[in-house]
CSV table of C-alpha atoms in Angstrom, one decimal:
chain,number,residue,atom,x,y,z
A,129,UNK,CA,115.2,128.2,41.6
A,130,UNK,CA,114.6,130.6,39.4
A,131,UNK,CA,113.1,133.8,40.8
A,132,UNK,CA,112.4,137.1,40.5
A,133,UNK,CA,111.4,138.1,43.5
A,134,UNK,CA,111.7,137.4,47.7
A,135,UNK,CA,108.8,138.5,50.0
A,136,UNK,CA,110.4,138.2,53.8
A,137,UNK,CA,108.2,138.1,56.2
A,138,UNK,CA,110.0,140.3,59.0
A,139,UNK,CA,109.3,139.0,62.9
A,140,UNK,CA,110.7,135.7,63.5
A,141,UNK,CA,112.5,135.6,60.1
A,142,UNK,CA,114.3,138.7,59.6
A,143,UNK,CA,115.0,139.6,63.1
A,144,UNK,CA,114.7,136.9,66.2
A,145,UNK,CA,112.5,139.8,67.5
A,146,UNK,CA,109.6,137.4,69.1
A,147,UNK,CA,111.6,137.0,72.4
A,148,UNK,CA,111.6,141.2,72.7
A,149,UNK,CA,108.4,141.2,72.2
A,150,UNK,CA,107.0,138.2,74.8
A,151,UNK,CA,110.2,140.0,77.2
A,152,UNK,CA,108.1,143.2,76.5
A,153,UNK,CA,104.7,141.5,77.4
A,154,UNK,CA,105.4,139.8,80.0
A,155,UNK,CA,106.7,142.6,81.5
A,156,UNK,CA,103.1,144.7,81.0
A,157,UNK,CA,101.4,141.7,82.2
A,158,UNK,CA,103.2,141.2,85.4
A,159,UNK,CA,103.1,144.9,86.2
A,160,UNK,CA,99.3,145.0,85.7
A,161,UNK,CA,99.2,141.6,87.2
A,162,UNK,CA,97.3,139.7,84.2
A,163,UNK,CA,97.3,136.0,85.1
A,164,UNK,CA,98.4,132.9,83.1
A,165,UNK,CA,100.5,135.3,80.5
A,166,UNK,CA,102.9,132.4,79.6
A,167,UNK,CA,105.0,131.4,76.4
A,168,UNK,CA,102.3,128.6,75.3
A,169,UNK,CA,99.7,131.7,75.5
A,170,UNK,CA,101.7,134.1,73.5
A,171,UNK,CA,102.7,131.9,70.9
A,172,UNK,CA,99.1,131.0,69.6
A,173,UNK,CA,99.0,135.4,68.6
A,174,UNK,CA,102.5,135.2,66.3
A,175,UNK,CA,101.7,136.4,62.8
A,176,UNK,CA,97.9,137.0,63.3
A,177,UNK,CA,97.7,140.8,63.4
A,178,UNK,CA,97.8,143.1,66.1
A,179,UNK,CA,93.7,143.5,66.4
A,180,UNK,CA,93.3,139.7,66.3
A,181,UNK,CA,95.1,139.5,69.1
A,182,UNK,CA,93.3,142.0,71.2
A,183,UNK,CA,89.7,141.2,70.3
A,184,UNK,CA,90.9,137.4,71.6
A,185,UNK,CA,92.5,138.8,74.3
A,186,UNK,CA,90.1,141.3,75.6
A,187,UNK,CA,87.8,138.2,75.8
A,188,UNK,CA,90.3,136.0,77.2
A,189,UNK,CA,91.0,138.7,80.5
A,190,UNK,CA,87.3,140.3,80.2
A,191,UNK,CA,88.0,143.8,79.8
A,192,UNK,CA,89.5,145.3,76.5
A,193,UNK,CA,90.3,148.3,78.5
A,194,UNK,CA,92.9,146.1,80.4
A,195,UNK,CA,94.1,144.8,77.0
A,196,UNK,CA,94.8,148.1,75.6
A,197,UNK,CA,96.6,149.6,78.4
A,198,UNK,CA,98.8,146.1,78.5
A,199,UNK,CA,99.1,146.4,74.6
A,200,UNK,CA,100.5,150.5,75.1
A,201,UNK,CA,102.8,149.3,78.0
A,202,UNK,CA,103.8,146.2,75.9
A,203,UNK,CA,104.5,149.1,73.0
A,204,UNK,CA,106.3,151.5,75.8
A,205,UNK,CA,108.6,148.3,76.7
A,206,UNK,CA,109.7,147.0,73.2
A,207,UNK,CA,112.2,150.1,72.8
A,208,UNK,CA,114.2,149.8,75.3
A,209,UNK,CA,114.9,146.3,75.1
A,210,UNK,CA,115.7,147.2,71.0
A,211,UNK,CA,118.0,150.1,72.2
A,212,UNK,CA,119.7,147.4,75.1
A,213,UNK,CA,121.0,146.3,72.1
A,214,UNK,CA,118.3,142.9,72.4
A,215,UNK,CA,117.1,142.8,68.6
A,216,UNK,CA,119.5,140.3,66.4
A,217,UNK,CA,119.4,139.0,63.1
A,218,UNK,CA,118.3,136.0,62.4
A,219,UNK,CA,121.1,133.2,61.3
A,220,UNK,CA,122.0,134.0,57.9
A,221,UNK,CA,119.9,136.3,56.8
A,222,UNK,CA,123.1,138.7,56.0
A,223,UNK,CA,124.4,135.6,53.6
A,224,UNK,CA,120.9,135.1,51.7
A,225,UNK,CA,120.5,138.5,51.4
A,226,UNK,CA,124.2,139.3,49.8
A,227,UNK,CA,123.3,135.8,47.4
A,228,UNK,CA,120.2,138.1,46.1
A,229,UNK,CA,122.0,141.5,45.4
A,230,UNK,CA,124.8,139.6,43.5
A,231,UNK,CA,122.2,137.8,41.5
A,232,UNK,CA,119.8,141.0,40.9
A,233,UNK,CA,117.4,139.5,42.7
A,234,UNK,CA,114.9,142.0,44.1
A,235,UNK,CA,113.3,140.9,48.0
A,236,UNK,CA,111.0,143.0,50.2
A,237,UNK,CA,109.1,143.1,53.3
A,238,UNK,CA,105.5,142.3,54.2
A,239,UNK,CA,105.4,142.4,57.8
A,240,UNK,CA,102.4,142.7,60.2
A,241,UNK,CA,104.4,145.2,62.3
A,242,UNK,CA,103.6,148.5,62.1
A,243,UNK,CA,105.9,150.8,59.2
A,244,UNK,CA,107.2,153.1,61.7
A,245,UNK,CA,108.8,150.0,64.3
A,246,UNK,CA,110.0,148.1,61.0
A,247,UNK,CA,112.3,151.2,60.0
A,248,UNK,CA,113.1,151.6,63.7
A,249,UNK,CA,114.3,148.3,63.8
A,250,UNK,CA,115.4,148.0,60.2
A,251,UNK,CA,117.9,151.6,61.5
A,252,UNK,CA,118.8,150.0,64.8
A,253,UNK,CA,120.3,146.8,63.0
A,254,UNK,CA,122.4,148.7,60.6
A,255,UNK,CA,119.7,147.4,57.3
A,256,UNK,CA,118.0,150.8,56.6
A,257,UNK,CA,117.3,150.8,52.6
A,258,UNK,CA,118.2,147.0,52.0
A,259,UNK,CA,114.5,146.0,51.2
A,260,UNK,CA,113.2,147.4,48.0
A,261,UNK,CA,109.6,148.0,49.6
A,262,UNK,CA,108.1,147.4,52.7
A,263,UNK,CA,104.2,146.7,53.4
A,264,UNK,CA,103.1,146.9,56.8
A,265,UNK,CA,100.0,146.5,58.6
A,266,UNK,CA,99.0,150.2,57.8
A,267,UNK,CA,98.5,149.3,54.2
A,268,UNK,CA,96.3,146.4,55.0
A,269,UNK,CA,92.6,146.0,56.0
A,270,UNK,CA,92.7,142.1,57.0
A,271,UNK,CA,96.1,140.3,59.0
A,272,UNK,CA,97.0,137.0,57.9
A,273,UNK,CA,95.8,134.1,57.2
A,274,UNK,CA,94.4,136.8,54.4
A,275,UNK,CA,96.6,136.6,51.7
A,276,UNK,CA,96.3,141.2,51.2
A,277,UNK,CA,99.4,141.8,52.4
A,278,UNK,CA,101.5,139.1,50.6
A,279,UNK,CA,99.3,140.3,47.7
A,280,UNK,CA,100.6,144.1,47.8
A,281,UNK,CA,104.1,143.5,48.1
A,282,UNK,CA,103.9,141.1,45.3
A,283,UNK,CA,102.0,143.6,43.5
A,284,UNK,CA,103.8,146.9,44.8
A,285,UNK,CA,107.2,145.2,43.2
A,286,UNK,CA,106.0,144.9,39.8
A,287,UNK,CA,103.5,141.3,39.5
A,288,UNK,CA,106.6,139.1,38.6
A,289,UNK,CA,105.1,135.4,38.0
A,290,UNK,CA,103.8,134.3,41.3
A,291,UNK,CA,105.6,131.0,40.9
A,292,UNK,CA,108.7,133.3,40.3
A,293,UNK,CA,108.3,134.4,43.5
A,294,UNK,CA,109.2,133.4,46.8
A,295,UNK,CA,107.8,133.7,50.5
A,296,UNK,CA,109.9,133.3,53.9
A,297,UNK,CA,107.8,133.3,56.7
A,298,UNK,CA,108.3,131.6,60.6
A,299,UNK,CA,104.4,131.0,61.3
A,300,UNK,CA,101.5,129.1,60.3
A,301,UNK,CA,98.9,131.9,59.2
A,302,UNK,CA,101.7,133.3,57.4
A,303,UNK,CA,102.0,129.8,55.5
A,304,UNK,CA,98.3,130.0,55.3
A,305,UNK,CA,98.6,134.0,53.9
A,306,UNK,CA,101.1,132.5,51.3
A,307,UNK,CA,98.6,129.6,50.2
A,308,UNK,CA,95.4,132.2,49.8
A,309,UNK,CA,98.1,134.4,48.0
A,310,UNK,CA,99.5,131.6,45.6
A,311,UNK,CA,102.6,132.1,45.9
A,312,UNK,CA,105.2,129.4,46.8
A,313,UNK,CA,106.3,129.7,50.3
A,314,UNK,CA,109.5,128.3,52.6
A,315,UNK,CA,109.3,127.6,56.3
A,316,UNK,CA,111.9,129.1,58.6
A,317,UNK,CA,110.3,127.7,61.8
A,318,UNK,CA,111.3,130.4,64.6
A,319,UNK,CA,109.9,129.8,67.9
A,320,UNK,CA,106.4,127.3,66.5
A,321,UNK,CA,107.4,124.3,65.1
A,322,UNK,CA,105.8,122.9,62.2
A,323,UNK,CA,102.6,121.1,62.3
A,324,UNK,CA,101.4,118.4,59.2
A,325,UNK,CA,99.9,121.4,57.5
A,326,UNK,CA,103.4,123.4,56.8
A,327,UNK,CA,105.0,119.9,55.9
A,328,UNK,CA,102.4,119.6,53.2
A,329,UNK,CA,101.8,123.3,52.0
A,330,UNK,CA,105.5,125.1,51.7
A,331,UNK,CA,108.3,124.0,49.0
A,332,UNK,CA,110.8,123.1,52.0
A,333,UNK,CA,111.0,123.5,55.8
A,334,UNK,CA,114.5,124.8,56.4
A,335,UNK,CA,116.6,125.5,59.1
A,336,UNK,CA,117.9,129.0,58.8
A,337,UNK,CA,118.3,131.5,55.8
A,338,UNK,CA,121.3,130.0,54.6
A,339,UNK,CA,119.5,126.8,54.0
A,340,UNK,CA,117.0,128.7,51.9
A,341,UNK,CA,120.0,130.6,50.2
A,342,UNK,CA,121.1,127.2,49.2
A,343,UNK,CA,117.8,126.6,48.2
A,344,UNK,CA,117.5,129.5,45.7
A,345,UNK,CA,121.0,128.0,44.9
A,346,UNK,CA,119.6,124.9,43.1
């Protein structure tokens, strides 16, 4: 492929960091003793967007002030899990990533995460600078399946042809995102697997990073 730029989408692709963070929910939910807070029910919030989650979940448990205090605690419980030494890599992400530096290829991050816990966790896995730019969900008014924050990281690192350009993302409304944004997108399937609509929207479904290095590759 020939490309000028990578857009990495940064929970479930970067980092296996979706089992800290349903570790750290569960945790909040137990403690304030929120029913049927299961896997299945967690899933169904990866890569919407922190308010999307809360506005469904507030009506899910009838009382937003519940949510919020389980969404602080939730918050409260991510870092020491991260400083327990929890938050890994994802497979191959060190090999793809060396592929791109030796070919000049530049690669940032548009993650829903808030920019303050992607540098934590960008510092706390040894990574700090490797990304040219990062946008987080403080630059962005709408969360995926909007197509904004793909947009400003495509735009923030200099509008290379959007079929130039690449997407890595883990989730369905980040597919979506990278469809709305029109720009070519690979499946790293973390945790969901794919349903028909990634099989017939993304240039590949791949196993791991090194598969999409391999990719590139061609």
């Amino acid at each position: 492929m020939d490309l000028k730029l990578v857009i990495f989408d940064m929970d479930g692709v970067v980092f296996d960091s979706e089992k800290v963070y349903f570790e750290a929910n569960k945790l909040a939910a137990d403690k304030l003793q929120m029913p049927n807070y299961t896997l299945k029910y967690y899933k169904q919030f990866i890569g919407a967007g922190t308010e999307p989650m809360l506005a469904q979940m507030a009506k899910d448990y009838g009382s937003r002030e519940l949510v919020d205090r389980f969404y602080q605690m939730s918050m409260d419980n991510v870092y020491p899990i991260v400083e327990a030494g929890k938050l890994e890599l994802k497979p191959g992400f060190k090999e793809l990533t060396a592929y791109l530096d030796e070919q000049s290829i530049p690669y940032v991050i548009a993650s829903s995460n808030f920019k303050k816990d992607i540098e934590y966790y960008l510092e706390k896995t040894n990574i700090s600078g490797r990304f040219a730019h990062i946008v987080s969900a403080d630059d962005v008014t709408h969360a995926k399946p909007s197509p904004e924050i793909f947009e400003k990281a495509w735009k923030k690192a200099g509008c290379p042809a959007k079929n130039e350009t690449l997407i890595i993302e883990d989730s369905l409304n980040g597919v979506k995102a990278a469809n709305n944004a029109k720009i070519p997108v690979v499946m790293v399937p973390d945790i969901i697997l794919p349903t028909v609509y990634e099989k017939e929207h993304t240039v590949a479904i791949l196993p791991d990073l090194v598969a999409v290095r391999d990719l590139i590759k061609k």
